[in-house]
């Protein structure tokens, strides 16, 4: 069973940047398409970015041009670089496979506020 551990969240002002990390345990990480999901208070959890094992990326329209997903298969880690952050980006961010079949990690909280 793969275990996911997200980190890197925090409080940032509008226009600021953060880099999230997600470390996965277990083998065969490199074959999975991985994604970053987020859940704002009172809303459903949505996929915002994904990356295939070979590095092909795709983004939700709401983050396109501002967020960049990447991965290091040797470290079994996926990253989310977030720039030009907006208050509406405030959420708990989770990583998981796409489609999701792994257990959820604890997530990392991102708050964008002045």
mmCIF file of N, CA and C in Angstrom:
data_model
loop_
_atom_site.group_PDB
_atom_site.id
_atom_site.type_symbol
_atom_site.label_atom_id
_atom_site.label_comp_id
_atom_site.label_asym_id
_atom_site.label_seq_id
_atom_site.Cartn_x
_atom_site.Cartn_y
_atom_site.Cartn_z
ATOM 1 N N UNK A 1 0.844 -1.193 0.000
ATOM 2 C CA UNK A 1 0.000 0.000 0.000
ATOM 3 C C UNK A 1 0.880 1.244 0.000
ATOM 4 N N UNK A 2 0.572 2.171 -0.907
ATOM 5 C CA UNK A 2 1.351 3.405 -1.005
ATOM 6 C C UNK A 2 0.909 4.385 0.060
ATOM 7 N N UNK A 3 1.876 4.996 0.728
ATOM 8 C CA UNK A 3 1.587 6.041 1.713
ATOM 9 C C UNK A 3 2.056 7.374 1.147
ATOM 10 N N UNK A 4 1.197 8.389 1.272
ATOM 11 C CA UNK A 4 1.476 9.712 0.722
ATOM 12 C C UNK A 4 1.637 10.713 1.858
ATOM 13 N N UNK A 5 2.676 11.536 1.785
ATOM 14 C CA UNK A 5 2.928 12.557 2.798
ATOM 15 C C UNK A 5 3.155 13.888 2.096
ATOM 16 N N UNK A 6 2.206 14.812 2.282
ATOM 17 C CA UNK A 6 2.292 16.135 1.670
ATOM 18 C C UNK A 6 2.925 17.127 2.644
ATOM 19 N N UNK A 7 3.623 18.120 2.095
ATOM 20 C CA UNK A 7 4.237 19.157 2.920
ATOM 21 C C UNK A 7 4.413 20.421 2.090
ATOM 22 N N UNK A 8 4.743 21.518 2.780
ATOM 23 C CA UNK A 8 5.078 22.757 2.092
ATOM 24 C C UNK A 8 4.019 23.839 2.139
ATOM 25 N N UNK A 9 2.873 23.549 2.715
ATOM 26 C CA UNK A 9 1.828 24.557 2.788
ATOM 27 C C UNK A 9 2.151 25.640 3.801
ATOM 28 N N UNK A 10 1.279 26.646 3.859
ATOM 29 C CA UNK A 10 1.475 27.726 4.812
ATOM 30 C C UNK A 10 0.613 28.921 4.475
ATOM 31 N N UNK A 11 0.897 30.020 5.152
ATOM 32 C CA UNK A 11 0.190 31.282 4.934
ATOM 33 C C UNK A 11 1.022 32.160 4.006
ATOM 34 N N UNK A 12 0.406 32.668 2.960
ATOM 35 C CA UNK A 12 1.114 33.497 2.002
ATOM 36 C C UNK A 12 0.203 34.637 1.559
ATOM 37 N N UNK A 13 0.794 35.753 1.228
ATOM 38 C CA UNK A 13 0.015 36.902 0.763
ATOM 39 C C UNK A 13 -0.384 36.720 -0.700
ATOM 40 N N UNK A 14 -1.460 37.354 -1.112
ATOM 41 C CA UNK A 14 -1.834 37.303 -2.541
ATOM 42 C C UNK A 14 -0.661 37.741 -3.417
ATOM 43 N N UNK A 15 -0.468 36.995 -4.504
ATOM 44 C CA UNK A 15 0.654 37.251 -5.386
ATOM 45 C C UNK A 15 1.903 36.475 -5.027
ATOM 46 N N UNK A 16 1.899 35.836 -3.873
ATOM 47 C CA UNK A 16 3.067 35.091 -3.424
ATOM 48 C C UNK A 16 3.175 33.710 -4.034
ATOM 49 N N UNK A 17 4.170 32.962 -3.563
ATOM 50 C CA UNK A 17 4.465 31.633 -4.113
ATOM 51 C C UNK A 17 4.678 30.621 -3.001
ATOM 52 N N UNK A 18 4.396 29.377 -3.331
ATOM 53 C CA UNK A 18 4.682 28.248 -2.455
ATOM 54 C C UNK A 18 5.053 27.053 -3.307
ATOM 55 N N UNK A 19 5.828 26.148 -2.722
ATOM 56 C CA UNK A 19 6.157 24.892 -3.392
ATOM 57 C C UNK A 19 5.738 23.741 -2.489
ATOM 58 N N UNK A 20 4.824 22.940 -2.973
ATOM 59 C CA UNK A 20 4.354 21.774 -2.233
ATOM 60 C C UNK A 20 5.109 20.537 -2.681
ATOM 61 N N UNK A 21 5.276 19.610 -1.738
ATOM 62 C CA UNK A 21 5.923 18.333 -2.030
ATOM 63 C C UNK A 21 5.035 17.192 -1.562
ATOM 64 N N UNK A 22 5.130 16.077 -2.259
ATOM 65 C CA UNK A 22 4.392 14.878 -1.868
ATOM 66 C C UNK A 22 5.328 13.694 -2.031
ATOM 67 N N UNK A 23 5.669 13.073 -0.918
ATOM 68 C CA UNK A 23 6.550 11.910 -0.938
ATOM 69 C C UNK A 23 5.705 10.646 -0.850
ATOM 70 N N UNK A 24 5.985 9.713 -1.746
ATOM 71 C CA UNK A 24 5.237 8.461 -1.790
ATOM 72 C C UNK A 24 6.137 7.297 -1.393
ATOM 73 N N UNK A 25 5.595 6.424 -0.562
ATOM 74 C CA UNK A 25 6.324 5.208 -0.220
ATOM 75 C C UNK A 25 5.942 4.121 -1.211
ATOM 76 N N UNK A 26 6.661 3.032 -1.180
ATOM 77 C CA UNK A 26 6.297 1.933 -2.058
ATOM 78 C C UNK A 26 6.977 2.006 -3.408
ATOM 79 N N UNK A 27 6.905 0.914 -4.118
ATOM 80 C CA UNK A 27 7.577 0.821 -5.407
ATOM 81 C C UNK A 27 6.628 1.153 -6.544
ATOM 82 N N UNK A 28 7.139 1.202 -7.733
ATOM 83 C CA UNK A 28 6.360 1.399 -8.948
ATOM 84 C C UNK A 28 5.774 2.799 -9.053
ATOM 85 N N UNK A 29 6.277 3.736 -8.289
ATOM 86 C CA UNK A 29 5.770 5.112 -8.322
ATOM 87 C C UNK A 29 5.828 5.672 -9.730
ATOM 88 N N UNK A 30 6.903 5.368 -10.451
ATOM 89 C CA UNK A 30 7.148 6.007 -11.739
ATOM 90 C C UNK A 30 6.106 5.660 -12.800
ATOM 91 N N UNK A 31 5.343 4.592 -12.605
ATOM 92 C CA UNK A 31 4.381 4.206 -13.639
ATOM 93 C C UNK A 31 3.041 4.894 -13.472
ATOM 94 N N UNK A 32 2.836 5.547 -12.331
ATOM 95 C CA UNK A 32 1.523 6.130 -12.046
ATOM 96 C C UNK A 32 1.427 7.568 -12.508
ATOM 97 N N UNK A 33 0.291 7.920 -13.101
ATOM 98 C CA UNK A 33 -0.029 9.334 -13.248
ATOM 99 C C UNK A 33 -0.404 9.858 -11.873
ATOM 100 N N UNK A 34 0.232 10.958 -11.477
ATOM 101 C CA UNK A 34 -0.011 11.550 -10.162
ATOM 102 C C UNK A 34 -0.651 12.923 -10.323
ATOM 103 N N UNK A 35 -1.417 13.296 -9.328
ATOM 104 C CA UNK A 35 -2.088 14.584 -9.409
ATOM 105 C C UNK A 35 -2.110 15.303 -8.074
ATOM 106 N N UNK A 36 -2.332 16.596 -8.154
ATOM 107 C CA UNK A 36 -2.601 17.404 -6.971
ATOM 108 C C UNK A 36 -4.080 17.774 -6.978
ATOM 109 N N UNK A 37 -4.715 17.527 -5.857
ATOM 110 C CA UNK A 37 -6.112 17.854 -5.645
ATOM 111 C C UNK A 37 -6.188 18.918 -4.555
ATOM 112 N N UNK A 38 -7.281 19.655 -4.523
ATOM 113 C CA UNK A 38 -7.464 20.593 -3.430
ATOM 114 C C UNK A 38 -8.924 20.622 -3.005
ATOM 115 N N UNK A 39 -9.104 20.933 -1.730
ATOM 116 C CA UNK A 39 -10.444 21.016 -1.168
ATOM 117 C C UNK A 39 -10.552 22.279 -0.334
ATOM 118 N N UNK A 40 -11.356 23.214 -0.815
ATOM 119 C CA UNK A 40 -11.622 24.435 -0.069
ATOM 120 C C UNK A 40 -12.739 24.167 0.941
ATOM 121 N N UNK A 41 -12.821 24.980 1.985
ATOM 122 C CA UNK A 41 -13.869 24.769 3.001
ATOM 123 C C UNK A 41 -15.259 24.742 2.376
ATOM 124 N N UNK A 42 -16.012 23.692 2.682
ATOM 125 C CA UNK A 42 -17.372 23.580 2.199
ATOM 126 C C UNK A 42 -17.515 23.171 0.758
ATOM 127 N N UNK A 43 -16.411 22.815 0.118
ATOM 128 C CA UNK A 43 -16.455 22.452 -1.296
ATOM 129 C C UNK A 43 -15.912 21.049 -1.512
ATOM 130 N N UNK A 44 -16.141 20.509 -2.686
ATOM 131 C CA UNK A 44 -15.649 19.174 -2.999
ATOM 132 C C UNK A 44 -14.162 19.233 -3.328
ATOM 133 N N UNK A 45 -13.540 18.060 -3.295
ATOM 134 C CA UNK A 45 -12.125 17.944 -3.611
ATOM 135 C C UNK A 45 -11.980 17.838 -5.130
ATOM 136 N N UNK A 46 -11.183 18.720 -5.698
ATOM 137 C CA UNK A 46 -11.028 18.784 -7.148
ATOM 138 C C UNK A 46 -9.580 18.564 -7.557
ATOM 139 N N UNK A 47 -9.392 17.968 -8.722
ATOM 140 C CA UNK A 47 -8.068 17.803 -9.304
ATOM 141 C C UNK A 47 -7.645 19.109 -9.968
ATOM 142 N N UNK A 48 -6.449 19.589 -9.664
ATOM 143 C CA UNK A 48 -5.992 20.848 -10.262
ATOM 144 C C UNK A 48 -4.806 20.656 -11.211
ATOM 145 N N UNK A 49 -4.058 19.569 -11.043
ATOM 146 C CA UNK A 49 -2.912 19.336 -11.926
ATOM 147 C C UNK A 49 -2.561 17.861 -11.907
ATOM 148 N N UNK A 50 -2.064 17.356 -13.025
ATOM 149 C CA UNK A 50 -1.636 15.965 -13.069
ATOM 150 C C UNK A 50 -0.412 15.830 -13.971
ATOM 151 N N UNK A 51 0.334 14.763 -13.719
ATOM 152 C CA UNK A 51 1.537 14.501 -14.494
ATOM 153 C C UNK A 51 1.666 13.002 -14.705
ATOM 154 N N UNK A 52 1.912 12.603 -15.936
ATOM 155 C CA UNK A 52 2.065 11.189 -16.234
ATOM 156 C C UNK A 52 3.437 10.706 -15.793
ATOM 157 N N UNK A 53 3.623 9.404 -15.828
ATOM 158 C CA UNK A 53 4.924 8.861 -15.476
ATOM 159 C C UNK A 53 6.031 9.390 -16.369
ATOM 160 N N UNK A 54 5.681 9.722 -17.611
ATOM 161 C CA UNK A 54 6.650 10.235 -18.558
ATOM 162 C C UNK A 54 6.799 11.742 -18.550
ATOM 163 N N UNK A 55 5.987 12.418 -17.725
ATOM 164 C CA UNK A 55 6.147 13.858 -17.568
ATOM 165 C C UNK A 55 5.152 14.728 -18.307
ATOM 166 N N UNK A 56 4.160 14.145 -18.956
ATOM 167 C CA UNK A 56 3.129 14.951 -19.605
ATOM 168 C C UNK A 56 2.220 15.564 -18.546
ATOM 169 N N UNK A 57 1.960 16.861 -18.660
ATOM 170 C CA UNK A 57 1.191 17.565 -17.635
ATOM 171 C C UNK A 57 -0.131 18.098 -18.182
ATOM 172 N N UNK A 58 -1.034 18.343 -17.254
ATOM 173 C CA UNK A 58 -2.348 18.902 -17.580
ATOM 174 C C UNK A 58 -2.831 19.676 -16.361
ATOM 175 N N UNK A 59 -3.556 20.793 -16.599
ATOM 176 C CA UNK A 59 -3.959 21.663 -15.512
ATOM 177 C C UNK A 59 -5.423 22.069 -15.646
ATOM 178 N N UNK A 60 -6.045 22.298 -14.506
ATOM 179 C CA UNK A 60 -7.361 22.910 -14.494
ATOM 180 C C UNK A 60 -7.225 24.352 -14.971
ATOM 181 N N UNK A 61 -8.268 24.854 -15.604
ATOM 182 C CA UNK A 61 -8.217 26.221 -16.126
ATOM 183 C C UNK A 61 -7.931 27.245 -15.029
ATOM 184 N N UNK A 62 -8.387 26.970 -13.828
ATOM 185 C CA UNK A 62 -8.249 27.927 -12.739
ATOM 186 C C UNK A 62 -6.807 28.141 -12.304
ATOM 187 N N UNK A 63 -5.911 27.207 -12.638
ATOM 188 C CA UNK A 63 -4.510 27.325 -12.201
ATOM 189 C C UNK A 63 -3.541 27.379 -13.370
ATOM 190 N N UNK A 64 -4.029 27.212 -14.566
ATOM 191 C CA UNK A 64 -3.170 27.164 -15.742
ATOM 192 C C UNK A 64 -2.372 28.466 -15.874
ATOM 193 N N UNK A 65 -1.072 28.321 -16.085
ATOM 194 C CA UNK A 65 -0.200 29.480 -16.205
ATOM 195 C C UNK A 65 0.360 29.973 -14.887
ATOM 196 N N UNK A 66 -0.172 29.471 -13.772
ATOM 197 C CA UNK A 66 0.300 29.895 -12.449
ATOM 198 C C UNK A 66 0.940 28.746 -11.672
ATOM 199 N N UNK A 67 0.427 27.534 -11.869
ATOM 200 C CA UNK A 67 0.928 26.361 -11.147
ATOM 201 C C UNK A 67 1.726 25.476 -12.104
ATOM 202 N N UNK A 68 2.751 24.813 -11.564
ATOM 203 C CA UNK A 68 3.548 23.868 -12.338
ATOM 204 C C UNK A 68 3.735 22.592 -11.541
ATOM 205 N N UNK A 69 3.331 21.483 -12.120
ATOM 206 C CA UNK A 69 3.518 20.186 -11.478
ATOM 207 C C UNK A 69 4.759 19.528 -12.065
ATOM 208 N N UNK A 70 5.504 18.850 -11.206
ATOM 209 C CA UNK A 70 6.690 18.123 -11.657
ATOM 210 C C UNK A 70 6.874 16.908 -10.762
ATOM 211 N N UNK A 71 7.804 16.032 -11.159
ATOM 212 C CA UNK A 71 8.033 14.834 -10.364
ATOM 213 C C UNK A 71 9.488 14.424 -10.468
ATOM 214 N N UNK A 72 9.937 13.733 -9.427
ATOM 215 C CA UNK A 72 11.262 13.126 -9.391
ATOM 216 C C UNK A 72 11.038 11.650 -9.084
ATOM 217 N N UNK A 73 11.060 10.830 -10.107
ATOM 218 C CA UNK A 73 10.755 9.409 -9.906
ATOM 219 C C UNK A 73 11.797 8.712 -9.043
ATOM 220 N N UNK A 74 13.026 9.165 -9.086
ATOM 221 C CA UNK A 74 14.079 8.559 -8.264
ATOM 222 C C UNK A 74 13.801 8.776 -6.782
ATOM 223 N N UNK A 75 13.121 9.877 -6.471
ATOM 224 C CA UNK A 75 12.791 10.183 -5.076
ATOM 225 C C UNK A 75 11.340 9.859 -4.748
ATOM 226 N N UNK A 76 10.604 9.336 -5.719
ATOM 227 C CA UNK A 76 9.174 9.041 -5.519
ATOM 228 C C UNK A 76 8.443 10.261 -4.968
ATOM 229 N N UNK A 77 8.703 11.396 -5.564
ATOM 230 C CA UNK A 77 8.145 12.659 -5.068
ATOM 231 C C UNK A 77 7.531 13.450 -6.216
ATOM 232 N N UNK A 78 6.405 14.071 -5.934
ATOM 233 C CA UNK A 78 5.763 14.961 -6.901
ATOM 234 C C UNK A 78 5.665 16.345 -6.251
ATOM 235 N N UNK A 79 5.813 17.373 -7.059
ATOM 236 C CA UNK A 79 5.853 18.754 -6.571
ATOM 237 C C UNK A 79 4.753 19.584 -7.228
ATOM 238 N N UNK A 80 4.397 20.663 -6.547
ATOM 239 C CA UNK A 80 3.499 21.652 -7.137
ATOM 240 C C UNK A 80 4.055 23.028 -6.814
ATOM 241 N N UNK A 81 4.556 23.696 -7.845
ATOM 242 C CA UNK A 81 5.023 25.067 -7.712
ATOM 243 C C UNK A 81 3.842 25.988 -7.981
ATOM 244 N N UNK A 82 3.520 26.826 -7.006
ATOM 245 C CA UNK A 82 2.360 27.702 -7.111
ATOM 246 C C UNK A 82 2.812 29.152 -7.069
ATOM 247 N N UNK A 83 2.519 29.886 -8.119
ATOM 248 C CA UNK A 83 2.874 31.295 -8.217
ATOM 249 C C UNK A 83 1.620 32.143 -8.384
ATOM 250 N N UNK A 84 1.789 33.444 -8.182
ATOM 251 C CA UNK A 84 0.664 34.384 -8.330
ATOM 252 C C UNK A 84 -0.563 33.889 -7.575
ATOM 253 N N UNK A 85 -0.360 33.501 -6.349
ATOM 254 C CA UNK A 85 -1.447 32.918 -5.570
ATOM 255 C C UNK A 85 -2.551 33.926 -5.295
ATOM 256 N N UNK A 86 -3.771 33.405 -5.265
ATOM 257 C CA UNK A 86 -4.968 34.216 -5.061
ATOM 258 C C UNK A 86 -5.712 33.707 -3.829
ATOM 259 N N UNK A 87 -6.525 34.537 -3.221
ATOM 260 C CA UNK A 87 -7.310 34.064 -2.073
ATOM 261 C C UNK A 87 -8.139 32.819 -2.394
ATOM 262 N N UNK A 88 -8.616 32.704 -3.611
ATOM 263 C CA UNK A 88 -9.434 31.549 -3.987
ATOM 264 C C UNK A 88 -8.621 30.259 -4.119
ATOM 265 N N UNK A 89 -7.293 30.352 -4.004
ATOM 266 C CA UNK A 89 -6.456 29.152 -3.980
ATOM 267 C C UNK A 89 -6.377 28.549 -2.577
ATOM 268 N N UNK A 90 -6.940 29.244 -1.596
ATOM 269 C CA UNK A 90 -6.944 28.731 -0.230
ATOM 270 C C UNK A 90 -7.678 27.398 -0.159
ATOM 271 N N UNK A 91 -6.987 26.376 0.355
ATOM 272 C CA UNK A 91 -7.544 25.030 0.409
ATOM 273 C C UNK A 91 -6.544 24.107 1.093
ATOM 274 N N UNK A 92 -6.996 22.900 1.376
ATOM 275 C CA UNK A 92 -6.077 21.827 1.746
ATOM 276 C C UNK A 92 -5.715 21.095 0.465
ATOM 277 N N UNK A 93 -4.424 20.919 0.238
ATOM 278 C CA UNK A 93 -3.919 20.306 -0.987
ATOM 279 C C UNK A 93 -3.461 18.881 -0.694
ATOM 280 N N UNK A 94 -3.856 17.978 -1.571
ATOM 281 C CA UNK A 94 -3.533 16.564 -1.453
ATOM 282 C C UNK A 94 -2.937 16.068 -2.769
ATOM 283 N N UNK A 95 -2.078 15.074 -2.681
ATOM 284 C CA UNK A 95 -1.663 14.395 -3.904
ATOM 285 C C UNK A 95 -2.272 12.990 -3.899
ATOM 286 N N UNK A 96 -2.380 12.424 -5.059
ATOM 287 C CA UNK A 96 -2.879 11.060 -5.215
ATOM 288 C C UNK A 96 -2.709 10.659 -6.667
ATOM 289 N N UNK A 97 -2.965 9.418 -6.940
ATOM 290 C CA UNK A 97 -2.905 8.944 -8.319
ATOM 291 C C UNK A 97 -4.107 9.483 -9.095
ATOM 292 N N UNK A 98 -4.004 9.424 -10.417
ATOM 293 C CA UNK A 98 -5.109 9.813 -11.287
ATOM 294 C C UNK A 98 -5.331 8.675 -12.279
ATOM 295 N N UNK A 99 -6.448 7.964 -12.244
ATOM 296 C CA UNK A 99 -7.527 8.097 -11.267
ATOM 297 C C UNK A 99 -7.078 7.663 -9.879
ATOM 298 N N UNK A 100 -7.807 8.146 -8.887
ATOM 299 C CA UNK A 100 -7.371 7.921 -7.512
ATOM 300 C C UNK A 100 -7.614 6.481 -7.072
ATOM 301 N N UNK A 101 -6.570 5.835 -6.564
ATOM 302 C CA UNK A 101 -6.748 4.518 -5.938
ATOM 303 C C UNK A 101 -5.941 4.385 -4.663
ATOM 304 N N UNK A 102 -5.102 5.366 -4.364
ATOM 305 C CA UNK A 102 -4.312 5.308 -3.138
ATOM 306 C C UNK A 102 -5.104 5.919 -1.987
ATOM 307 N N UNK A 103 -4.749 5.562 -0.778
ATOM 308 C CA UNK A 103 -5.344 6.214 0.395
ATOM 309 C C UNK A 103 -4.887 7.676 0.436
ATOM 310 N N UNK A 104 -5.773 8.533 0.886
ATOM 311 C CA UNK A 104 -5.418 9.945 1.026
ATOM 312 C C UNK A 104 -4.393 10.142 2.142
ATOM 313 N N UNK A 105 -3.483 11.095 1.922
ATOM 314 C CA UNK A 105 -2.600 11.529 2.983
ATOM 315 C C UNK A 105 -3.301 12.561 3.847
ATOM 316 N N UNK A 106 -2.517 13.230 4.695
ATOM 317 C CA UNK A 106 -3.117 14.216 5.606
ATOM 318 C C UNK A 106 -3.328 15.566 4.927
ATOM 319 N N UNK A 107 -2.714 15.752 3.781
ATOM 320 C CA UNK A 107 -2.840 17.017 3.074
ATOM 321 C C UNK A 107 -1.952 18.089 3.686
ATOM 322 N N UNK A 108 -1.849 19.205 2.969
ATOM 323 C CA UNK A 108 -1.110 20.366 3.474
ATOM 324 C C UNK A 108 -1.942 21.609 3.187
ATOM 325 N N UNK A 109 -2.088 22.434 4.197
ATOM 326 C CA UNK A 109 -3.004 23.567 4.126
ATOM 327 C C UNK A 109 -2.323 24.795 3.540
ATOM 328 N N UNK A 110 -2.986 25.402 2.584
ATOM 329 C CA UNK A 110 -2.515 26.636 1.957
ATOM 330 C C UNK A 110 -3.544 27.728 2.213
ATOM 331 N N UNK A 111 -3.082 28.815 2.800
ATOM 332 C CA UNK A 111 -3.949 29.960 3.057
ATOM 333 C C UNK A 111 -3.361 31.181 2.365
ATOM 334 N N UNK A 112 -4.149 31.785 1.494
ATOM 335 C CA UNK A 112 -3.716 32.979 0.775
ATOM 336 C C UNK A 112 -4.526 34.154 1.301
ATOM 337 N N UNK A 113 -3.856 35.019 2.033
ATOM 338 C CA UNK A 113 -4.559 36.123 2.683
ATOM 339 C C UNK A 113 -3.582 37.231 3.016
ATOM 340 N N UNK A 114 -4.097 38.452 2.979
ATOM 341 C CA UNK A 114 -3.272 39.591 3.376
ATOM 342 C C UNK A 114 -3.493 39.915 4.858
#
